[in-house]
Amino acid sequence: MVASWGVTSAYVLDTLTFLLSMVLLWRVRSLPPAEDAAPASIKSLVEGMRYAMSRKDLVGTYLVDMAAMVFAMANALFPFLAEELRAPQALGLLYSASAVGALIASLTGRWTARVRRHGLGVIVAAALWGVAVALTAVAPNIWLIVVCIAFAGAADMISGIFRMTMWNQTIPPELRGRLAGIELLSYASGPMLGNARAGMMAQLGGTRFALGAGGVLCVAAVLSLATALPKFRRYDATTDENALAEKARREAATLA
């Protein structure tokens, strides 16, 4: 839409938003580490990995997210999809639809506070993400495709809310930075691997095939992980020992 005013206008606006982000980031105050915080080292990194691997519910959050990105991320196909539908002017809508869906999910997501089975919530949301991507393969026009992609973005946001809730409820504060680094691997590599997968599958069977097959594979992978990781699937914030221990620690800190 902005590019309709000229390519220069689009890049100028983009540059201004980055400058604003830098100003806001500069105004964020740095927090000193806790006195008993472990120094950054390979040993502390290994300790974080060991802790993550000992928690099958945490492993589930990482693996499900990675599977969803690898099998159903397909942004690389959007230019070809717009061209096939003879709607090149809608390419920007395809790229932004997921963010719009995520924003809507955020604004209407108060209901997630009532959910206690967060592992199951992640599974359902990730599966719906795959279903939405698969539906883009059969959507007959650009507007239905935009709706499907927006729904996929909303499902991804809900999955992220539940994953973040599980981490905040159960991971000890001194380990959160290290475990956040593990999740960063998913954010950094998952979408790129997914786009590579989409491109290779498109070469084999076309754009629609890559979208449809990717979505189906995503659902299959998510359901397989849900079966293989029962502790993740059954996670309940009201009964999980790690969640209860972290809740008790916070209450003790408040009283102190």
PDB file of C-alpha atoms in Angstrom:
ATOM      1  CA  MET A   1       0.000   0.000   0.000  1.00  0.00           C
ATOM      2  CA  VAL A   2       2.765   2.433   0.901  1.00  0.00           C
ATOM      3  CA  ALA A   3       4.675   1.413  -2.223  1.00  0.00           C
ATOM      4  CA  SER A   4       1.749   2.697  -4.288  1.00  0.00           C
ATOM      5  CA  TRP A   5       3.073   6.163  -3.433  1.00  0.00           C
ATOM      6  CA  GLY A   6       6.461   5.128  -4.783  1.00  0.00           C
ATOM      7  CA  VAL A   7       9.235   2.732  -3.816  1.00  0.00           C
ATOM      8  CA  THR A   8      11.226   5.572  -2.263  1.00  0.00           C
ATOM      9  CA  SER A   9       8.357   6.384   0.099  1.00  0.00           C
ATOM     10  CA  ALA A  10       8.208   2.779   1.270  1.00  0.00           C
ATOM     11  CA  TYR A  11      11.916   2.667   2.066  1.00  0.00           C
ATOM     12  CA  VAL A  12      11.852   6.060   3.787  1.00  0.00           C
ATOM     13  CA  LEU A  13       8.989   4.938   6.027  1.00  0.00           C
ATOM     14  CA  ASP A  14      10.792   1.678   6.769  1.00  0.00           C
ATOM     15  CA  THR A  15      13.950   3.570   7.728  1.00  0.00           C
ATOM     16  CA  LEU A  16      11.996   5.886  10.024  1.00  0.00           C
ATOM     17  CA  THR A  17      10.451   2.940  11.857  1.00  0.00           C
ATOM     18  CA  PHE A  18      13.905   1.445  12.425  1.00  0.00           C
ATOM     19  CA  LEU A  19      15.167   4.764  13.765  1.00  0.00           C
ATOM     20  CA  LEU A  20      12.200   4.917  16.145  1.00  0.00           C
ATOM     21  CA  SER A  21      12.949   1.374  17.307  1.00  0.00           C
ATOM     22  CA  MET A  22      16.568   2.322  17.991  1.00  0.00           C
ATOM     23  CA  VAL A  23      15.492   5.344  20.042  1.00  0.00           C
ATOM     24  CA  LEU A  24      13.085   3.247  22.109  1.00  0.00           C
ATOM     25  CA  LEU A  25      15.732   0.567  22.607  1.00  0.00           C
ATOM     26  CA  TRP A  26      18.235   3.182  23.748  1.00  0.00           C
ATOM     27  CA  ARG A  27      15.762   4.362  26.408  1.00  0.00           C
ATOM     28  CA  VAL A  28      15.455   0.860  27.914  1.00  0.00           C
ATOM     29  CA  ARG A  29      17.516   0.676  31.085  1.00  0.00           C
ATOM     30  CA  SER A  30      19.838  -2.270  31.534  1.00  0.00           C
ATOM     31  CA  LEU A  31      19.297  -4.387  34.634  1.00  0.00           C
ATOM     32  CA  PRO A  32      22.334  -5.522  36.627  1.00  0.00           C
ATOM     33  CA  PRO A  33      22.654  -9.292  37.099  1.00  0.00           C
ATOM     34  CA  ALA A  34      21.713 -10.797  40.441  1.00  0.00           C
ATOM     35  CA  GLU A  35      24.528 -11.133  42.946  1.00  0.00           C
ATOM     36  CA  ASP A  36      24.334 -14.925  42.837  1.00  0.00           C
ATOM     37  CA  ALA A  37      23.976 -15.118  39.047  1.00  0.00           C
ATOM     38  CA  ALA A  38      26.260 -17.646  37.385  1.00  0.00           C
ATOM     39  CA  PRO A  39      28.851 -16.059  35.086  1.00  0.00           C
ATOM     40  CA  ALA A  40      28.455 -16.630  31.373  1.00  0.00           C
ATOM     41  CA  SER A  41      30.408 -19.744  30.421  1.00  0.00           C
ATOM     42  CA  ILE A  42      30.214 -22.973  28.457  1.00  0.00           C
ATOM     43  CA  LYS A  43      29.529 -24.761  31.735  1.00  0.00           C
ATOM     44  CA  SER A  44      26.471 -22.633  32.471  1.00  0.00           C
ATOM     45  CA  LEU A  45      25.250 -23.172  28.910  1.00  0.00           C
ATOM     46  CA  VAL A  46      25.566 -26.933  29.305  1.00  0.00           C
ATOM     47  CA  GLU A  47      23.683 -26.741  32.607  1.00  0.00           C
ATOM     48  CA  GLY A  48      20.845 -24.944  30.842  1.00  0.00           C
ATOM     49  CA  MET A  49      20.737 -27.586  28.103  1.00  0.00           C
ATOM     50  CA  ARG A  50      20.691 -30.385  30.661  1.00  0.00           C
ATOM     51  CA  TYR A  51      17.840 -28.755  32.539  1.00  0.00           C
ATOM     52  CA  ALA A  52      15.827 -28.282  29.337  1.00  0.00           C
ATOM     53  CA  MET A  53      16.356 -31.912  28.287  1.00  0.00           C
ATOM     54  CA  SER A  54      15.247 -33.113  31.730  1.00  0.00           C
ATOM     55  CA  ARG A  55      11.883 -31.402  31.281  1.00  0.00           C
ATOM     56  CA  LYS A  56       9.803 -33.228  28.667  1.00  0.00           C
ATOM     57  CA  ASP A  57       7.153 -30.532  28.850  1.00  0.00           C
ATOM     58  CA  LEU A  58       9.721 -27.886  27.872  1.00  0.00           C
ATOM     59  CA  VAL A  59      11.117 -30.134  25.152  1.00  0.00           C
ATOM     60  CA  GLY A  60       7.605 -30.330  23.751  1.00  0.00           C
ATOM     61  CA  THR A  61       7.312 -26.554  23.440  1.00  0.00           C
ATOM     62  CA  TYR A  62      10.574 -26.389  21.500  1.00  0.00           C
ATOM     63  CA  LEU A  63       9.909 -29.351  19.202  1.00  0.00           C
ATOM     64  CA  VAL A  64       6.317 -28.458  18.365  1.00  0.00           C
ATOM     65  CA  ASP A  65       7.287 -24.905  17.466  1.00  0.00           C
ATOM     66  CA  MET A  66      10.192 -26.117  15.335  1.00  0.00           C
ATOM     67  CA  ALA A  67       7.984 -28.656  13.551  1.00  0.00           C
ATOM     68  CA  ALA A  68       5.342 -26.014  12.841  1.00  0.00           C
ATOM     69  CA  MET A  69       7.917 -23.653  11.339  1.00  0.00           C
ATOM     70  CA  VAL A  70       9.801 -26.238   9.293  1.00  0.00           C
ATOM     71  CA  PHE A  71       6.752 -27.928   7.790  1.00  0.00           C
ATOM     72  CA  ALA A  72       4.317 -25.042   7.358  1.00  0.00           C
ATOM     73  CA  MET A  73       6.308 -21.809   7.039  1.00  0.00           C
ATOM     74  CA  ALA A  74       5.985 -20.788   3.386  1.00  0.00           C
ATOM     75  CA  ASN A  75       6.551 -17.038   3.054  1.00  0.00           C
ATOM     76  CA  ALA A  76       9.001 -17.704   0.226  1.00  0.00           C
ATOM     77  CA  LEU A  77       6.085 -18.886  -1.907  1.00  0.00           C
ATOM     78  CA  PHE A  78       4.026 -15.705  -1.612  1.00  0.00           C
ATOM     79  CA  PRO A  79       5.432 -13.942  -4.712  1.00  0.00           C
ATOM     80  CA  PHE A  80       4.712 -17.017  -6.835  1.00  0.00           C
ATOM     81  CA  LEU A  81       1.266 -17.413  -5.303  1.00  0.00           C
ATOM     82  CA  ALA A  82       0.398 -13.789  -6.078  1.00  0.00           C
ATOM     83  CA  GLU A  83       1.628 -14.224  -9.647  1.00  0.00           C
ATOM     84  CA  GLU A  84      -0.388 -17.413 -10.172  1.00  0.00           C
ATOM     85  CA  LEU A  85      -3.513 -15.592  -8.978  1.00  0.00           C
ATOM     86  CA  ARG A  86      -2.671 -12.602 -11.211  1.00  0.00           C
ATOM     87  CA  ALA A  87      -2.725 -10.337  -8.173  1.00  0.00           C
ATOM     88  CA  PRO A  88       0.839  -9.014  -7.788  1.00  0.00           C
ATOM     89  CA  GLN A  89      -0.529  -5.906  -6.068  1.00  0.00           C
ATOM     90  CA  ALA A  90      -1.698  -8.140  -3.204  1.00  0.00           C
ATOM     91  CA  LEU A  91       1.781  -9.422  -2.346  1.00  0.00           C
ATOM     92  CA  GLY A  92       2.057  -6.987   0.553  1.00  0.00           C
ATOM     93  CA  LEU A  93      -1.231  -8.289   1.932  1.00  0.00           C
ATOM     94  CA  LEU A  94       0.089 -11.848   1.855  1.00  0.00           C
ATOM     95  CA  TYR A  95       3.211 -10.869   3.759  1.00  0.00           C
ATOM     96  CA  SER A  96       1.297  -8.839   6.362  1.00  0.00           C
ATOM     97  CA  ALA A  97      -1.756 -11.091   6.815  1.00  0.00           C
ATOM     98  CA  SER A  98      -0.015 -13.282   9.397  1.00  0.00           C
ATOM     99  CA  ALA A  99       0.928 -10.231  11.475  1.00  0.00           C
ATOM    100  CA  VAL A 100      -2.635  -8.933  11.275  1.00  0.00           C
ATOM    101  CA  GLY A 101      -3.955 -12.266  12.516  1.00  0.00           C
ATOM    102  CA  ALA A 102      -1.415 -12.282  15.335  1.00  0.00           C
ATOM    103  CA  LEU A 103      -2.438  -8.754  16.343  1.00  0.00           C
ATOM    104  CA  ILE A 104      -6.119  -9.705  16.431  1.00  0.00           C
ATOM    105  CA  ALA A 105      -5.303 -12.769  18.532  1.00  0.00           C
ATOM    106  CA  SER A 106      -3.325 -10.587  20.950  1.00  0.00           C
ATOM    107  CA  LEU A 107      -6.109  -8.037  21.314  1.00  0.00           C
ATOM    108  CA  THR A 108      -8.767 -10.704  21.858  1.00  0.00           C
ATOM    109  CA  GLY A 109      -6.637 -13.193  23.794  1.00  0.00           C
ATOM    110  CA  ARG A 110      -7.808 -12.446  27.309  1.00  0.00           C
ATOM    111  CA  TRP A 111      -9.563 -15.807  27.326  1.00  0.00           C
ATOM    112  CA  THR A 112      -6.166 -17.551  27.365  1.00  0.00           C
ATOM    113  CA  ALA A 113      -5.787 -16.544  31.034  1.00  0.00           C
ATOM    114  CA  ARG A 114      -8.474 -19.097  31.892  1.00  0.00           C
ATOM    115  CA  VAL A 115      -6.620 -21.978  30.222  1.00  0.00           C
ATOM    116  CA  ARG A 116      -4.640 -24.306  32.495  1.00  0.00           C
ATOM    117  CA  ARG A 117      -3.725 -27.082  30.018  1.00  0.00           C
ATOM    118  CA  HIS A 118      -1.105 -25.034  28.212  1.00  0.00           C
ATOM    119  CA  GLY A 119       0.645 -28.001  26.606  1.00  0.00           C
ATOM    120  CA  LEU A 120      -2.590 -29.096  24.982  1.00  0.00           C
ATOM    121  CA  GLY A 121      -3.189 -25.495  23.980  1.00  0.00           C
ATOM    122  CA  VAL A 122       0.150 -25.383  22.167  1.00  0.00           C
ATOM    123  CA  ILE A 123      -0.665 -28.628  20.373  1.00  0.00           C
ATOM    124  CA  VAL A 124      -4.098 -27.473  19.219  1.00  0.00           C
ATOM    125  CA  ALA A 125      -2.851 -24.052  18.132  1.00  0.00           C
ATOM    126  CA  ALA A 126       0.111 -25.501  16.213  1.00  0.00           C
ATOM    127  CA  ALA A 127      -2.164 -28.025  14.503  1.00  0.00           C
ATOM    128  CA  LEU A 128      -4.565 -25.230  13.513  1.00  0.00           C
ATOM    129  CA  TRP A 129      -1.615 -23.306  12.081  1.00  0.00           C
ATOM    130  CA  GLY A 130      -0.911 -26.313   9.845  1.00  0.00           C
ATOM    131  CA  VAL A 131      -4.568 -26.634   8.874  1.00  0.00           C
ATOM    132  CA  ALA A 132      -4.737 -22.952   7.919  1.00  0.00           C
ATOM    133  CA  VAL A 133      -1.621 -23.229   5.759  1.00  0.00           C
ATOM    134  CA  ALA A 134      -3.008 -26.353   4.075  1.00  0.00           C
ATOM    135  CA  LEU A 135      -6.250 -24.515   3.300  1.00  0.00           C
ATOM    136  CA  THR A 136      -4.338 -21.874   1.346  1.00  0.00           C
ATOM    137  CA  ALA A 137      -3.588 -24.631  -1.165  1.00  0.00           C
ATOM    138  CA  VAL A 138      -7.270 -24.949  -2.079  1.00  0.00           C
ATOM    139  CA  ALA A 139      -8.469 -21.370  -1.523  1.00  0.00           C
ATOM    140  CA  PRO A 140      -9.805 -20.148  -4.892  1.00  0.00           C
ATOM    141  CA  ASN A 141      -8.977 -16.433  -4.621  1.00  0.00           C
ATOM    142  CA  ILE A 142      -6.549 -14.039  -3.031  1.00  0.00           C
ATOM    143  CA  TRP A 143      -8.948 -12.833  -0.347  1.00  0.00           C
ATOM    144  CA  LEU A 144      -9.625 -16.296   1.040  1.00  0.00           C
ATOM    145  CA  ILE A 145      -5.897 -16.959   1.019  1.00  0.00           C
ATOM    146  CA  VAL A 146      -5.324 -13.765   3.026  1.00  0.00           C
ATOM    147  CA  VAL A 147      -7.941 -14.933   5.541  1.00  0.00           C
ATOM    148  CA  CYS A 148      -6.245 -18.350   5.828  1.00  0.00           C
ATOM    149  CA  ILE A 149      -2.837 -16.773   6.385  1.00  0.00           C
ATOM    150  CA  ALA A 150      -4.292 -14.387   8.974  1.00  0.00           C
ATOM    151  CA  PHE A 151      -5.857 -17.342  10.786  1.00  0.00           C
ATOM    152  CA  ALA A 152      -2.493 -19.094  10.699  1.00  0.00           C
ATOM    153  CA  GLY A 153      -0.859 -16.031  12.255  1.00  0.00           C
ATOM    154  CA  ALA A 154      -3.509 -15.939  14.979  1.00  0.00           C
ATOM    155  CA  ALA A 155      -2.949 -19.622  15.768  1.00  0.00           C
ATOM    156  CA  ASP A 156       0.800 -19.075  15.917  1.00  0.00           C
ATOM    157  CA  MET A 157       0.329 -16.193  18.352  1.00  0.00           C
ATOM    158  CA  ILE A 158      -1.911 -18.284  20.629  1.00  0.00           C
ATOM    159  CA  SER A 159       0.684 -21.051  20.577  1.00  0.00           C
ATOM    160  CA  GLY A 160       3.325 -18.498  21.526  1.00  0.00           C
ATOM    161  CA  ILE A 161       1.216 -17.199  24.424  1.00  0.00           C
ATOM    162  CA  PHE A 162       0.826 -20.692  25.855  1.00  0.00           C
ATOM    163  CA  ARG A 163       4.523 -21.530  25.378  1.00  0.00           C
ATOM    164  CA  MET A 164       5.601 -18.311  27.071  1.00  0.00           C
ATOM    165  CA  THR A 165       3.190 -18.945  29.941  1.00  0.00           C
ATOM    166  CA  MET A 166       4.643 -22.399  30.510  1.00  0.00           C
ATOM    167  CA  TRP A 167       8.185 -21.020  30.551  1.00  0.00           C
ATOM    168  CA  ASN A 168       7.332 -18.198  32.957  1.00  0.00           C
ATOM    169  CA  GLN A 169       5.391 -20.517  35.253  1.00  0.00           C
ATOM    170  CA  THR A 170       7.969 -23.283  35.543  1.00  0.00           C
ATOM    171  CA  ILE A 171      11.522 -22.176  34.671  1.00  0.00           C
ATOM    172  CA  PRO A 172      13.611 -20.886  37.606  1.00  0.00           C
ATOM    173  CA  PRO A 173      14.636 -17.241  37.069  1.00  0.00           C
ATOM    174  CA  GLU A 174      18.345 -18.073  37.037  1.00  0.00           C
ATOM    175  CA  LEU A 175      17.854 -20.385  34.044  1.00  0.00           C
ATOM    176  CA  ARG A 176      15.469 -18.342  31.928  1.00  0.00           C
ATOM    177  CA  GLY A 177      18.133 -16.541  29.948  1.00  0.00           C
ATOM    178  CA  ARG A 178      19.847 -19.761  28.956  1.00  0.00           C
ATOM    179  CA  LEU A 179      16.604 -21.476  28.023  1.00  0.00           C
ATOM    180  CA  ALA A 180      15.478 -18.413  26.097  1.00  0.00           C
ATOM    181  CA  GLY A 181      18.617 -18.936  24.028  1.00  0.00           C
ATOM    182  CA  ILE A 182      17.389 -22.420  23.120  1.00  0.00           C
ATOM    183  CA  GLU A 183      14.064 -20.991  21.978  1.00  0.00           C
ATOM    184  CA  LEU A 184      15.952 -18.388  19.945  1.00  0.00           C
ATOM    185  CA  LEU A 185      17.352 -21.243  17.863  1.00  0.00           C
ATOM    186  CA  SER A 186      13.798 -22.087  16.830  1.00  0.00           C
ATOM    187  CA  TYR A 187      12.981 -18.474  15.962  1.00  0.00           C
ATOM    188  CA  ALA A 188      16.202 -18.037  14.029  1.00  0.00           C
ATOM    189  CA  SER A 189      16.391 -21.333  12.142  1.00  0.00           C
ATOM    190  CA  GLY A 190      12.810 -22.617  11.944  1.00  0.00           C
ATOM    191  CA  PRO A 191      11.402 -20.055   9.462  1.00  0.00           C
ATOM    192  CA  MET A 192      14.475 -20.243   7.215  1.00  0.00           C
ATOM    193  CA  LEU A 193      14.364 -24.038   7.136  1.00  0.00           C
ATOM    194  CA  GLY A 194      10.635 -23.862   6.468  1.00  0.00           C
ATOM    195  CA  ASN A 195      11.079 -21.524   3.525  1.00  0.00           C
ATOM    196  CA  ALA A 196      13.821 -23.778   2.130  1.00  0.00           C
ATOM    197  CA  ARG A 197      11.497 -26.770   2.499  1.00  0.00           C
ATOM    198  CA  ALA A 198       8.683 -24.844   0.765  1.00  0.00           C
ATOM    199  CA  GLY A 199      10.934 -23.911  -2.152  1.00  0.00           C
ATOM    200  CA  MET A 200      12.125 -27.476  -2.690  1.00  0.00           C
ATOM    201  CA  MET A 201       8.612 -28.890  -2.512  1.00  0.00           C
ATOM    202  CA  ALA A 202       7.382 -26.216  -4.928  1.00  0.00           C
ATOM    203  CA  GLN A 203       9.995 -27.350  -7.424  1.00  0.00           C
ATOM    204  CA  LEU A 204       8.643 -30.882  -7.162  1.00  0.00           C
ATOM    205  CA  GLY A 205       4.920 -30.206  -7.331  1.00  0.00           C
ATOM    206  CA  GLY A 206       4.204 -26.495  -7.587  1.00  0.00           C
ATOM    207  CA  THR A 207       3.228 -23.744  -5.176  1.00  0.00           C
ATOM    208  CA  ARG A 208      -0.123 -25.168  -4.130  1.00  0.00           C
ATOM    209  CA  PHE A 209       1.365 -28.606  -3.560  1.00  0.00           C
ATOM    210  CA  ALA A 210       4.084 -27.147  -1.316  1.00  0.00           C
ATOM    211  CA  LEU A 211       1.500 -25.271   0.746  1.00  0.00           C
ATOM    212  CA  GLY A 212      -0.930 -28.156   1.084  1.00  0.00           C
ATOM    213  CA  ALA A 213       1.637 -30.872   1.747  1.00  0.00           C
ATOM    214  CA  GLY A 214       3.504 -28.649   4.197  1.00  0.00           C
ATOM    215  CA  GLY A 215       0.359 -27.960   6.186  1.00  0.00           C
ATOM    216  CA  VAL A 216      -0.556 -31.656   6.314  1.00  0.00           C
ATOM    217  CA  LEU A 217       2.976 -32.608   7.370  1.00  0.00           C
ATOM    218  CA  CYS A 218       2.815 -29.958  10.101  1.00  0.00           C
ATOM    219  CA  VAL A 219      -0.383 -31.420  11.548  1.00  0.00           C
ATOM    220  CA  ALA A 220       1.037 -34.949  11.363  1.00  0.00           C
ATOM    221  CA  ALA A 221       4.275 -33.897  13.075  1.00  0.00           C
ATOM    222  CA  VAL A 222       2.469 -32.000  15.833  1.00  0.00           C
ATOM    223  CA  LEU A 223       0.127 -34.907  16.576  1.00  0.00           C
ATOM    224  CA  SER A 224       3.059 -37.337  16.567  1.00  0.00           C
ATOM    225  CA  LEU A 225       4.933 -35.197  19.082  1.00  0.00           C
ATOM    226  CA  ALA A 226       1.812 -34.915  21.219  1.00  0.00           C
ATOM    227  CA  THR A 227       1.641 -38.716  21.321  1.00  0.00           C
ATOM    228  CA  ALA A 228       5.353 -39.132  22.016  1.00  0.00           C
ATOM    229  CA  LEU A 229       5.435 -36.522  24.811  1.00  0.00           C
ATOM    230  CA  PRO A 230       2.510 -37.269  27.163  1.00  0.00           C
ATOM    231  CA  LYS A 231       3.918 -35.094  29.957  1.00  0.00           C
ATOM    232  CA  PHE A 232       3.851 -32.112  27.623  1.00  0.00           C
ATOM    233  CA  ARG A 233       0.353 -32.960  26.431  1.00  0.00           C
ATOM    234  CA  ARG A 234      -0.959 -33.342  29.984  1.00  0.00           C
ATOM    235  CA  TYR A 235       0.703 -30.269  31.458  1.00  0.00           C
ATOM    236  CA  ASP A 236      -1.648 -28.527  33.886  1.00  0.00           C
ATOM    237  CA  ALA A 237      -0.617 -25.304  35.619  1.00  0.00           C
ATOM    238  CA  THR A 238      -2.678 -26.188  38.686  1.00  0.00           C
ATOM    239  CA  THR A 239      -0.962 -29.522  39.346  1.00  0.00           C
ATOM    240  CA  ASP A 240       2.475 -29.403  37.694  1.00  0.00           C
ATOM    241  CA  GLU A 241       5.217 -29.664  40.324  1.00  0.00           C
ATOM    242  CA  ASN A 242       7.482 -27.133  38.617  1.00  0.00           C
ATOM    243  CA  ALA A 243       4.664 -24.600  38.293  1.00  0.00           C
ATOM    244  CA  LEU A 244       3.702 -25.058  41.943  1.00  0.00           C
ATOM    245  CA  ALA A 245       7.338 -24.712  43.059  1.00  0.00           C
ATOM    246  CA  GLU A 246       7.781 -21.487  41.090  1.00  0.00           C
ATOM    247  CA  LYS A 247       4.501 -20.142  42.466  1.00  0.00           C
ATOM    248  CA  ALA A 248       5.661 -20.892  46.023  1.00  0.00           C
ATOM    249  CA  ARG A 249       8.992 -19.163  45.357  1.00  0.00           C
ATOM    250  CA  ARG A 250       7.228 -16.027  44.131  1.00  0.00           C
ATOM    251  CA  GLU A 251       4.911 -15.971  47.129  1.00  0.00           C
ATOM    252  CA  ALA A 252       7.877 -16.334  49.481  1.00  0.00           C
ATOM    253  CA  ALA A 253       9.698 -13.518  47.699  1.00  0.00           C
ATOM    254  CA  THR A 254       6.629 -11.302  48.032  1.00  0.00           C
ATOM    255  CA  LEU A 255       6.315 -11.966  51.769  1.00  0.00           C
ATOM    256  CA  ALA A 256      10.034 -11.312  52.245  1.00  0.00           C
TER     257      ALA A 256
END
